[in-house]
CSV table of C-alpha atoms in Angstrom, one decimal:
chain,number,residue,atom,x,y,z
W,37,ILE,CA,120.0,79.1,64.0
W,38,TRP,CA,120.5,82.3,62.1
W,39,PRO,CA,120.8,85.1,63.1
W,40,LEU,CA,121.1,84.0,66.7
W,41,ASN,CA,124.4,82.2,66.1
W,42,SER,CA,126.0,85.4,64.8
W,43,ILE,CA,124.8,87.9,67.4
W,44,SER,CA,126.8,88.6,70.5
W,45,ILE,CA,124.8,90.2,73.4
W,46,PRO,CA,126.2,91.1,76.8
W,47,PHE,CA,125.1,89.0,79.7
W,48,PHE,CA,122.8,91.5,81.5
W,49,PRO,CA,120.8,92.4,78.3
W,50,SER,CA,120.5,88.8,77.4
W,51,LEU,CA,118.9,88.0,80.8
W,52,LEU,CA,116.4,90.8,80.2
W,53,ILE,CA,115.7,89.4,76.8
W,54,ALA,CA,115.2,85.9,78.2
W,55,GLY,CA,112.8,87.3,80.8
W,56,THR,CA,110.9,89.3,78.2
W,57,VAL,CA,110.5,86.4,75.8
W,58,THR,CA,109.3,84.1,78.6
W,59,ALA,CA,106.9,86.7,79.8
W,60,PHE,CA,105.5,87.0,76.3
W,61,LEU,CA,105.1,83.3,76.1
W,62,ALA,CA,103.4,83.3,79.5
W,63,PHE,CA,101.0,86.0,78.2
W,64,LEU,CA,100.0,83.8,75.2
W,65,MET,CA,99.7,80.7,77.4
W,66,GLY,CA,97.5,82.6,79.9
W,67,PHE,CA,94.5,82.9,77.5
W,68,PRO,CA,93.8,79.1,77.4
W,69,VAL,CA,95.1,78.4,80.9
W,70,PHE,CA,92.8,80.8,82.7
W,71,ARG,CA,89.7,79.4,81.1
W,72,VAL,CA,89.9,76.6,83.6
W,73,HIS,CA,90.0,76.6,87.4
W,74,GLY,CA,91.2,74.6,90.4
W,75,ASP,CA,92.8,71.2,89.7
W,76,TYR,CA,92.2,71.6,86.0
W,77,LEU,CA,94.4,74.7,86.0
W,78,ALA,CA,97.3,72.7,87.5
W,79,ILE,CA,96.8,69.9,84.9
W,80,VAL,CA,96.8,72.3,82.0
W,81,THR,CA,100.0,74.1,83.2
W,82,LEU,CA,101.7,70.7,83.6
W,83,GLY,CA,100.6,69.8,80.1
W,84,PHE,CA,102.1,72.9,78.6
W,85,GLY,CA,105.3,72.1,80.4
W,86,GLU,CA,105.4,68.7,78.9
W,87,ILE,CA,104.6,70.2,75.4
W,88,VAL,CA,107.6,72.5,75.7
W,89,ARG,CA,109.8,69.7,76.7
W,90,VAL,CA,108.8,67.5,73.8
W,91,LEU,CA,109.2,70.4,71.3
W,92,ALA,CA,112.6,71.2,72.7
W,93,ASN,CA,113.6,67.6,72.5
W,94,ASN,CA,112.6,67.4,68.8
W,95,ALA,CA,113.6,70.8,67.5
W,96,ILE,CA,117.2,69.7,66.8
W,97,SER,CA,118.1,72.6,64.6
W,98,LEU,CA,117.2,75.0,67.4
W,99,THR,CA,118.0,73.2,70.6
W,100,ASN,CA,120.3,70.3,69.5
W,101,GLY,CA,117.6,67.9,70.6
W,102,ALA,CA,118.2,65.7,73.6
W,103,LEU,CA,121.9,66.6,73.6
W,104,GLY,CA,121.0,70.2,74.4
W,105,LEU,CA,123.2,73.3,74.1
W,106,LYS,CA,126.7,72.9,75.5
W,107,GLY,CA,129.7,75.1,76.0
W,108,ILE,CA,127.7,78.1,77.4
W,109,ALA,CA,130.0,80.7,78.9
W,110,THR,CA,130.2,80.8,82.7
W,111,TYR,CA,128.9,84.2,83.7
W,112,THR,CA,126.7,83.4,86.6
W,113,ASN,CA,128.4,83.9,89.9
W,114,LEU,CA,127.5,84.6,93.6
W,115,TRP,CA,127.1,88.3,92.9
W,116,TRP,CA,124.7,87.8,89.9
W,117,SER,CA,122.7,85.2,91.8
W,118,TRP,CA,122.3,87.2,95.0
W,119,GLY,CA,121.8,90.5,93.1
W,120,TRP,CA,118.9,89.1,91.1
W,121,ALA,CA,117.5,87.3,94.2
W,122,ILE,CA,117.4,90.5,96.2
W,123,PHE,CA,116.0,92.5,93.3
W,124,VAL,CA,113.2,89.9,92.8
W,125,LEU,CA,112.3,89.8,96.5
W,126,PHE,CA,112.2,93.6,96.5
W,127,CYS,CA,109.9,93.7,93.5
W,128,ILE,CA,107.6,91.0,94.9
W,129,MET,CA,107.3,92.8,98.3
W,130,ARG,CA,106.5,96.1,96.5
W,131,ILE,CA,103.8,94.4,94.4
W,132,VAL,CA,102.3,92.6,97.3
W,133,ASN,CA,101.9,95.8,99.2
W,134,SER,CA,100.4,97.7,96.2
W,135,SER,CA,96.9,97.8,94.9
W,136,TYR,CA,97.7,95.1,92.4
W,137,GLY,CA,98.9,92.9,95.2
W,138,ARG,CA,95.7,93.4,97.2
W,139,ALA,CA,93.8,92.5,94.1
W,140,MET,CA,95.8,89.3,93.7
W,141,LYS,CA,95.1,88.4,97.4
W,142,ALA,CA,91.4,89.0,96.9
W,143,VAL,CA,91.3,86.8,93.8
W,144,ARG,CA,93.3,84.1,95.6
W,145,GLU,CA,90.9,84.1,98.6
W,146,ASP,CA,87.6,84.2,96.7
W,147,GLU,CA,87.6,84.9,93.0
W,148,LEU,CA,83.8,85.3,92.9
W,149,ALA,CA,83.8,87.8,95.7
W,150,ALA,CA,86.7,89.7,94.0
W,151,LYS,CA,84.7,90.0,90.8
W,152,ALA,CA,81.7,91.2,92.8
W,153,MET,CA,83.9,94.0,94.2
W,154,GLY,CA,84.8,95.1,90.6
W,155,ILE,CA,88.2,93.4,90.4
W,156,ASN,CA,89.1,92.1,86.9
W,157,ALA,CA,90.1,88.6,87.9
W,158,PHE,CA,91.4,87.6,84.5
W,159,ARG,CA,93.7,90.6,84.2
W,160,THR,CA,94.9,90.2,87.8
W,161,LYS,CA,95.8,86.5,87.2
W,162,MET,CA,97.4,87.3,83.9
W,163,LEU,CA,99.6,90.0,85.5
W,164,ALA,CA,100.8,87.6,88.1
W,165,PHE,CA,101.4,84.9,85.4
W,166,VAL,CA,103.4,87.3,83.2
W,167,LEU,CA,105.5,88.5,86.1
W,168,CYS,CA,106.3,85.0,87.1
W,169,GLY,CA,107.2,84.2,83.5
W,170,PHE,CA,109.7,87.1,83.4
W,171,PHE,CA,111.4,86.1,86.6
W,172,GLU,CA,111.5,82.5,85.5
W,173,GLY,CA,113.1,83.5,82.2
W,174,VAL,CA,115.8,85.4,84.1
W,175,GLY,CA,116.3,82.4,86.4
W,176,GLY,CA,116.7,80.1,83.5
W,177,GLY,CA,119.4,82.3,81.9
W,178,LEU,CA,121.3,82.4,85.2
W,179,LEU,CA,121.0,78.6,85.5
W,180,ALA,CA,122.3,78.1,81.9
W,181,HIS,CA,125.3,80.3,82.5
W,182,LEU,CA,126.0,78.5,85.8
W,183,ILE,CA,125.9,74.8,84.6
W,184,THR,CA,127.2,75.8,81.1
W,185,THR,CA,124.6,73.5,79.4
W,186,ILE,CA,120.9,73.4,78.9
W,187,SER,CA,119.0,70.4,77.9
W,188,PRO,CA,115.3,69.2,77.7
W,189,VAL,CA,116.3,66.5,80.1
W,190,LEU,CA,116.4,69.1,82.9
W,191,PHE,CA,112.7,70.1,82.4
W,192,THR,CA,110.9,67.1,83.8
W,193,PHE,CA,108.3,66.7,86.5
W,194,PHE,CA,111.2,66.3,88.9
W,195,LEU,CA,112.0,70.0,88.7
W,196,THR,CA,108.3,70.9,89.1
W,197,PHE,CA,108.1,68.6,92.2
W,198,ASN,CA,111.1,70.4,93.7
W,199,LEU,CA,109.4,73.8,93.3
W,200,LEU,CA,106.2,72.3,94.7
W,201,ILE,CA,108.0,71.1,97.8
W,202,ILE,CA,109.5,74.6,98.4
W,203,ILE,CA,106.2,76.4,98.0
W,204,VAL,CA,104.1,74.0,100.1
W,205,ILE,CA,106.6,73.7,102.9
W,206,GLY,CA,107.3,77.4,103.1
W,207,GLY,CA,103.7,78.5,102.9
W,208,LEU,CA,101.5,79.3,99.9
W,209,GLY,CA,101.0,82.9,101.0
W,210,SER,CA,104.4,83.8,102.5
W,211,ILE,CA,107.5,85.2,100.8
W,212,THR,CA,109.5,84.6,103.9
W,213,GLY,CA,108.4,81.0,104.0
W,214,SER,CA,109.4,80.4,100.4
W,215,VAL,CA,112.9,81.8,101.0
W,216,ILE,CA,113.4,79.7,104.1
W,217,ALA,CA,112.1,76.6,102.4
W,218,ALA,CA,114.3,77.2,99.3
W,219,VAL,CA,117.4,77.6,101.5
W,220,ALA,CA,116.5,74.5,103.6
W,221,PHE,CA,115.8,72.5,100.4
W,222,ALA,CA,119.1,73.3,98.8
W,223,TRP,CA,121.0,72.6,102.0
W,224,GLY,CA,119.1,69.4,102.7
W,225,PHE,CA,119.4,68.1,99.1
W,226,GLU,CA,123.1,68.1,99.5
W,227,ILE,CA,123.2,66.8,103.1
W,228,LEU,CA,120.9,63.9,102.3
W,229,ARG,CA,123.3,62.5,99.6
W,230,VAL,CA,124.4,60.2,102.4
W,231,VAL,CA,121.1,58.2,102.2
W,232,GLU,CA,121.9,57.3,98.6
W,233,GLU,CA,125.3,55.9,99.4
W,234,PRO,CA,126.1,52.4,100.7
W,235,MET,CA,126.3,52.1,104.5
W,236,ASN,CA,127.8,49.5,106.8
W,237,PHE,CA,126.6,48.9,110.3
W,238,GLY,CA,128.9,46.1,111.6
W,239,PHE,CA,127.8,43.0,109.7
W,240,ILE,CA,124.8,44.7,108.2
W,241,HIS,CA,125.3,46.2,104.7
W,242,ILE,CA,122.8,48.6,103.3
W,243,PRO,CA,123.2,49.3,99.6
W,244,GLY,CA,122.8,52.8,98.2
W,245,ILE,CA,119.3,53.6,96.8
W,246,PRO,CA,119.4,56.2,94.1
W,247,GLY,CA,116.6,58.7,94.5
W,248,MET,CA,116.2,58.1,98.2
W,249,ARG,CA,116.6,61.8,98.8
W,250,MET,CA,113.3,62.5,97.0
W,251,VAL,CA,111.6,59.9,99.1
W,252,VAL,CA,112.7,61.7,102.2
W,253,PHE,CA,111.5,65.0,100.9
W,254,ALA,CA,108.2,63.4,99.8
W,255,LEU,CA,107.7,62.2,103.4
W,256,ILE,CA,108.5,65.6,104.8
W,257,LEU,CA,106.0,67.1,102.3
W,258,LEU,CA,103.3,64.7,103.5
W,259,VAL,CA,104.0,65.5,107.2
W,260,VAL,CA,103.8,69.3,106.5
W,261,MET,CA,100.5,68.9,104.5
W,262,LEU,CA,99.0,66.9,107.4
W,263,PHE,CA,100.1,68.9,110.4
W,264,ALA,CA,100.7,72.4,108.8
W,265,PRO,CA,98.6,72.6,105.7
W,266,HIS,CA,99.4,76.3,105.2
W,267,GLY,CA,103.2,75.7,105.5
W,268,ILE,CA,105.7,76.6,108.2
W,269,MET,CA,105.0,80.3,107.8
W,270,GLY,CA,101.4,80.2,106.6
W,271,ARG,CA,100.7,83.7,105.4
W,272,ASN,CA,102.9,85.4,107.9
W,273,GLU,CA,106.0,87.4,106.9
W,274,PHE,CA,109.2,88.2,108.8
W,275,THR,CA,109.2,91.6,110.6
W,276,TRP,CA,111.5,92.9,113.2
W,277,ASP,CA,108.6,93.8,115.5
W,278,GLY,CA,107.3,90.2,115.2
W,279,LEU,CA,110.8,88.9,116.0
W,280,PHE,CA,111.1,91.1,119.1
W,281,ARG,CA,107.6,90.1,120.3
W,282,GLY,CA,108.4,86.5,119.8
W,283,MET,CA,111.6,86.9,121.8
W,284,ALA,CA,109.8,88.7,124.6
W,285,LYS,CA,107.1,85.9,124.8
W,286,ALA,CA,109.8,83.3,124.9
W,287,ARG,CA,111.6,85.1,127.7
W,288,ASN,CA,108.4,85.5,129.7
W,289,ARG,CA,107.6,81.8,129.3
W,290,LEU,CA,111.2,80.8,130.2
W,291,PHE,CA,111.4,83.0,133.4
W,292,GLY,CA,107.7,82.7,134.3
W,293,ARG,CA,106.9,86.4,133.9
């Protein structure tokens, strides 16, 4: 589409533009989204995701429809990925420990009480939503330049379910838990490929079952929700003091001191 097909933008500015555009769309979407609460909020956001997927699938002149955009240059590498990951974690930790972060925690715990304390709940939620939109836009740009193609087929509930697994297992209020769960999910997703391949045990032949990995992750998610509803980290964060205290407690229990 003109003039995008005739403009050449370096990789880093293009990522910033992707994040800015996505943040702006998140800002526009926030007005109808934050008129509802609870389960309805989740349903509305899922509905918007499906609307975007359908529009992208039918906007052939812009997205090439179901075939998607192919031949994207491979710019994303380990340095870009880790660099942005560290930058995002740094920004999130700074925000969490700021006055805005405390306001977000107050709205998360009890929105009515937060409003009674003078916190603008709508503005606080909108700020969190827009920040998430920016980081997601950058992540989408990194993904496109890693797999060299982008298609509406990628944006299904399957992707949403993967993110849900990471957040719930890690802990809804823990940055550390989300990082640990993301690494474990990426590692486990590759390791569990074996459950989708045919296996032979003597005279017993077990055919491969496509999608069995997601069944395993779904079972893990159910177990975590039953026995650790706040995730493996809950609302705790990694600290060196906490690590040393944990090691001291383990040593005392081991040696009976």
